């Protein structure tokens, strides 16, 4: 745990807080969660029980599909001695027009924490404003913080450090994954270089805030349309789907616009020899990444998927414990 700072949980620093974006958190909070996730993973692998949240209930609203987020939160709550309730927006009154405000107020009367996967980020902000229990972002159009917390944990496990490494993100940089990676990297002193075509650049406000955070820890954020330039000597290579949930109608155009931004063997030759490849999944082999990379020796995507469970348990424990 060499560069994970010492952070005592004496005052339960995240208790009753929301987990909406990594940009709103402190570096200490993020590093604390990674450190605790490592501990929780160790305990679970040793087969010991972890009744940290006995009788606690997490409500989970999904307005978009999910495999990993749903299952890892549900299993995580169970392993911590609590319970999770899956609520598809199609089946609850939210889908018939009940307001976000009323939904948050009502569910807060039943459960100890809420997770929501939704569209515009403003929806989760509104939801959190009216919820009286902690709210966790399970993905919005612009952020995916629980995924990136798991990504940082995975990188730490494989590289033994976070600060000073170079991460390269290739592809659609105006999406939830790229934004949370930018915010997360900046908070842990990791350098991030982004390669994307014109029109797919990250949100300017997120970039500017992250650049200021990165500066404090001495790391840099670079953006260019040339993937070879950006991937040079990268320790970590990341991509995501060209078409995110909710953008299906733009699918054909995105495939054309982003075709030069595929992570493949000829591009990865410019990364460091021991680079690791991350993808939050689900992946489209042959589009944003070739099978030779995602199924190859550099890929750690299934460790990354597993780490959703461990990282989120640390979040649940900190917020609801
Ligand atoms: N990576 C991720 O969030 O996966 P799901 O969409 O399956 O939850
Ligand atoms: N950017 C992707 C991530 C899926 C986990 C999407 O929003 O569909």
PDB file of C-alpha atoms in Angstrom, residues 14-123:
ATOM      1  CA  UNK A  14     -18.033   9.827   4.200  1.00  0.00           C
ATOM      2  CA  UNK A  15     -20.971   8.892   6.407  1.00  0.00           C
ATOM      3  CA  UNK A  16     -24.292  10.184   5.081  1.00  0.00           C
ATOM      4  CA  UNK A  17     -22.596  11.842   2.129  1.00  0.00           C
ATOM      5  CA  UNK A  18     -23.536  11.213  -1.497  1.00  0.00           C
ATOM      6  CA  UNK A  19     -21.237   9.568  -4.028  1.00  0.00           C
ATOM      7  CA  UNK A  20     -22.083  11.424  -7.235  1.00  0.00           C
ATOM      8  CA  UNK A  21     -18.794  12.302  -8.950  1.00  0.00           C
ATOM      9  CA  UNK A  22     -15.103  11.792  -8.181  1.00  0.00           C
ATOM     10  CA  UNK A  23     -14.543  15.467  -8.952  1.00  0.00           C
ATOM     11  CA  UNK A  24     -16.531  16.441  -5.856  1.00  0.00           C
ATOM     12  CA  UNK A  25     -14.492  14.182  -3.580  1.00  0.00           C
ATOM     13  CA  UNK A  26     -11.161  14.834  -1.972  1.00  0.00           C
ATOM     14  CA  UNK A  27      -8.056  12.853  -2.894  1.00  0.00           C
ATOM     15  CA  UNK A  28      -8.008  11.539   0.683  1.00  0.00           C
ATOM     16  CA  UNK A  29     -11.555  10.198   0.407  1.00  0.00           C
ATOM     17  CA  UNK A  30     -10.809   8.408  -2.874  1.00  0.00           C
ATOM     18  CA  UNK A  31      -7.565   6.893  -1.603  1.00  0.00           C
ATOM     19  CA  UNK A  32      -9.280   5.866   1.619  1.00  0.00           C
ATOM     20  CA  UNK A  33     -11.949   3.981  -0.338  1.00  0.00           C
ATOM     21  CA  UNK A  34      -9.319   2.184  -2.444  1.00  0.00           C
ATOM     22  CA  UNK A  35      -7.419   1.206   0.677  1.00  0.00           C
ATOM     23  CA  UNK A  36     -10.582  -0.077   2.345  1.00  0.00           C
ATOM     24  CA  UNK A  37     -11.617  -1.968  -0.796  1.00  0.00           C
ATOM     25  CA  UNK A  38      -8.282  -3.822  -0.675  1.00  0.00           C
ATOM     26  CA  UNK A  39      -9.040  -4.804   2.942  1.00  0.00           C
ATOM     27  CA  UNK A  40     -12.609  -5.885   2.181  1.00  0.00           C
ATOM     28  CA  UNK A  41     -11.392  -7.932  -0.792  1.00  0.00           C
ATOM     29  CA  UNK A  42      -8.826  -9.685   1.401  1.00  0.00           C
ATOM     30  CA  UNK A  43     -11.459 -10.558   4.007  1.00  0.00           C
ATOM     31  CA  UNK A  44     -13.873 -11.861   1.371  1.00  0.00           C
ATOM     32  CA  UNK A  45     -11.170 -13.954  -0.341  1.00  0.00           C
ATOM     33  CA  UNK A  46     -10.301 -15.463   3.056  1.00  0.00           C
ATOM     34  CA  UNK A  47     -13.917 -16.592   3.328  1.00  0.00           C
ATOM     35  CA  UNK A  48     -14.631 -14.530   6.461  1.00  0.00           C
ATOM     36  CA  UNK A  49     -18.008 -12.903   6.990  1.00  0.00           C
ATOM     37  CA  UNK A  50     -18.350  -9.127   6.798  1.00  0.00           C
ATOM     38  CA  UNK A  51     -21.540  -8.150   8.684  1.00  0.00           C
ATOM     39  CA  UNK A  52     -20.822  -4.434   8.510  1.00  0.00           C
ATOM     40  CA  UNK A  53     -24.320  -3.354   7.393  1.00  0.00           C
ATOM     41  CA  UNK A  54     -26.682  -5.717   9.223  1.00  0.00           C
ATOM     42  CA  UNK A  55     -30.315  -5.113   8.311  1.00  0.00           C
ATOM     43  CA  UNK A  56     -29.428  -2.142   6.078  1.00  0.00           C
ATOM     44  CA  UNK A  57     -31.228  -1.840   2.748  1.00  0.00           C
ATOM     45  CA  UNK A  58     -30.044  -0.277  -0.517  1.00  0.00           C
ATOM     46  CA  UNK A  59     -32.686   0.741  -3.067  1.00  0.00           C
ATOM     47  CA  UNK A  60     -31.402   0.619  -6.656  1.00  0.00           C
ATOM     48  CA  UNK A  61     -33.235   2.444  -9.458  1.00  0.00           C
ATOM     49  CA  UNK A  62     -32.229   1.542 -12.998  1.00  0.00           C
ATOM     50  CA  UNK A  63     -33.400   3.707 -15.890  1.00  0.00           C
ATOM     51  CA  UNK A  64     -30.847   1.989 -18.172  1.00  0.00           C
ATOM     52  CA  UNK A  65     -29.725  -1.649 -18.554  1.00  0.00           C
ATOM     53  CA  UNK A  66     -27.007  -3.156 -16.379  1.00  0.00           C
ATOM     54  CA  UNK A  67     -25.217  -6.428 -15.696  1.00  0.00           C
ATOM     55  CA  UNK A  68     -22.195  -5.543 -13.544  1.00  0.00           C
ATOM     56  CA  UNK A  69     -23.588  -2.615 -11.567  1.00  0.00           C
ATOM     57  CA  UNK A  70     -26.779  -4.387 -10.596  1.00  0.00           C
ATOM     58  CA  UNK A  71     -25.178  -7.686  -9.639  1.00  0.00           C
ATOM     59  CA  UNK A  72     -22.135  -6.242  -7.869  1.00  0.00           C
ATOM     60  CA  UNK A  73     -24.243  -3.895  -5.719  1.00  0.00           C
ATOM     61  CA  UNK A  74     -26.724  -6.656  -4.916  1.00  0.00           C
ATOM     62  CA  UNK A  75     -24.018  -9.179  -4.000  1.00  0.00           C
ATOM     63  CA  UNK A  76     -22.063  -6.478  -2.150  1.00  0.00           C
ATOM     64  CA  UNK A  77     -25.011  -5.636   0.103  1.00  0.00           C
ATOM     65  CA  UNK A  78     -25.635  -9.319   0.766  1.00  0.00           C
ATOM     66  CA  UNK A  79     -21.969  -9.922   1.703  1.00  0.00           C
ATOM     67  CA  UNK A  80     -22.113  -6.951   4.097  1.00  0.00           C
ATOM     68  CA  UNK A  81     -25.129  -8.432   5.868  1.00  0.00           C
ATOM     69  CA  UNK A  82     -27.712  -6.163   4.260  1.00  0.00           C
ATOM     70  CA  UNK A  83     -30.099  -6.361   1.354  1.00  0.00           C
ATOM     71  CA  UNK A  84     -30.615  -4.627  -2.002  1.00  0.00           C
ATOM     72  CA  UNK A  85     -33.863  -3.963  -3.849  1.00  0.00           C
ATOM     73  CA  UNK A  86     -33.763  -3.756  -7.650  1.00  0.00           C
ATOM     74  CA  UNK A  87     -36.196  -1.164  -8.995  1.00  0.00           C
ATOM     75  CA  UNK A  88     -36.566  -0.908 -12.754  1.00  0.00           C
ATOM     76  CA  UNK A  89     -37.926   2.520 -13.659  1.00  0.00           C
ATOM     77  CA  UNK A  90     -40.322   0.698 -16.003  1.00  0.00           C
ATOM     78  CA  UNK A  91     -41.972  -1.013 -13.050  1.00  0.00           C
ATOM     79  CA  UNK A  92     -42.141   1.820 -10.530  1.00  0.00           C
ATOM     80  CA  UNK A  93     -44.290   4.953 -10.703  1.00  0.00           C
ATOM     81  CA  UNK A  94     -41.249   7.022 -11.769  1.00  0.00           C
ATOM     82  CA  UNK A  95     -41.700   5.489 -15.216  1.00  0.00           C
ATOM     83  CA  UNK A  96     -45.317   6.731 -15.269  1.00  0.00           C
ATOM     84  CA  UNK A  97     -44.402  10.301 -14.434  1.00  0.00           C
ATOM     85  CA  UNK A  98     -44.082  10.429 -10.637  1.00  0.00           C
ATOM     86  CA  UNK A  99     -41.492  13.114  -9.949  1.00  0.00           C
ATOM     87  CA  UNK A 100     -37.876  12.466  -8.999  1.00  0.00           C
ATOM     88  CA  UNK A 101     -38.475  14.650  -5.939  1.00  0.00           C
ATOM     89  CA  UNK A 102     -41.389  12.557  -4.637  1.00  0.00           C
ATOM     90  CA  UNK A 103     -39.629   9.289  -5.493  1.00  0.00           C
ATOM     91  CA  UNK A 104     -36.541  10.353  -3.503  1.00  0.00           C
ATOM     92  CA  UNK A 105     -38.600  11.513  -0.534  1.00  0.00           C
ATOM     93  CA  UNK A 106     -40.689   8.337  -0.409  1.00  0.00           C
ATOM     94  CA  UNK A 107     -37.856   5.834  -0.892  1.00  0.00           C
ATOM     95  CA  UNK A 108     -35.781   7.631   1.753  1.00  0.00           C
ATOM     96  CA  UNK A 109     -38.460   6.663   4.288  1.00  0.00           C
ATOM     97  CA  UNK A 110     -37.865   2.947   3.605  1.00  0.00           C
ATOM     98  CA  UNK A 111     -34.206   2.391   2.810  1.00  0.00           C
ATOM     99  CA  UNK A 112     -30.773   3.345   4.181  1.00  0.00           C
ATOM    100  CA  UNK A 113     -29.155   4.225   0.864  1.00  0.00           C
ATOM    101  CA  UNK A 114     -30.137   4.723  -2.760  1.00  0.00           C
ATOM    102  CA  UNK A 115     -28.313   3.992  -5.988  1.00  0.00           C
ATOM    103  CA  UNK A 116     -29.579   5.341  -9.274  1.00  0.00           C
ATOM    104  CA  UNK A 117     -28.558   4.776 -12.912  1.00  0.00           C
ATOM    105  CA  UNK A 118     -30.101   7.456 -15.063  1.00  0.00           C
ATOM    106  CA  UNK A 119     -29.701   9.832 -18.018  1.00  0.00           C
ATOM    107  CA  UNK A 120     -28.883  13.535 -17.445  1.00  0.00           C
ATOM    108  CA  UNK A 121     -26.611  14.175 -14.470  1.00  0.00           C
ATOM    109  CA  UNK A 122     -29.057  16.852 -13.280  1.00  0.00           C
ATOM    110  CA  UNK A 123     -31.542  14.053 -12.504  1.00  0.00           C
TER     111      UNK A 123
END
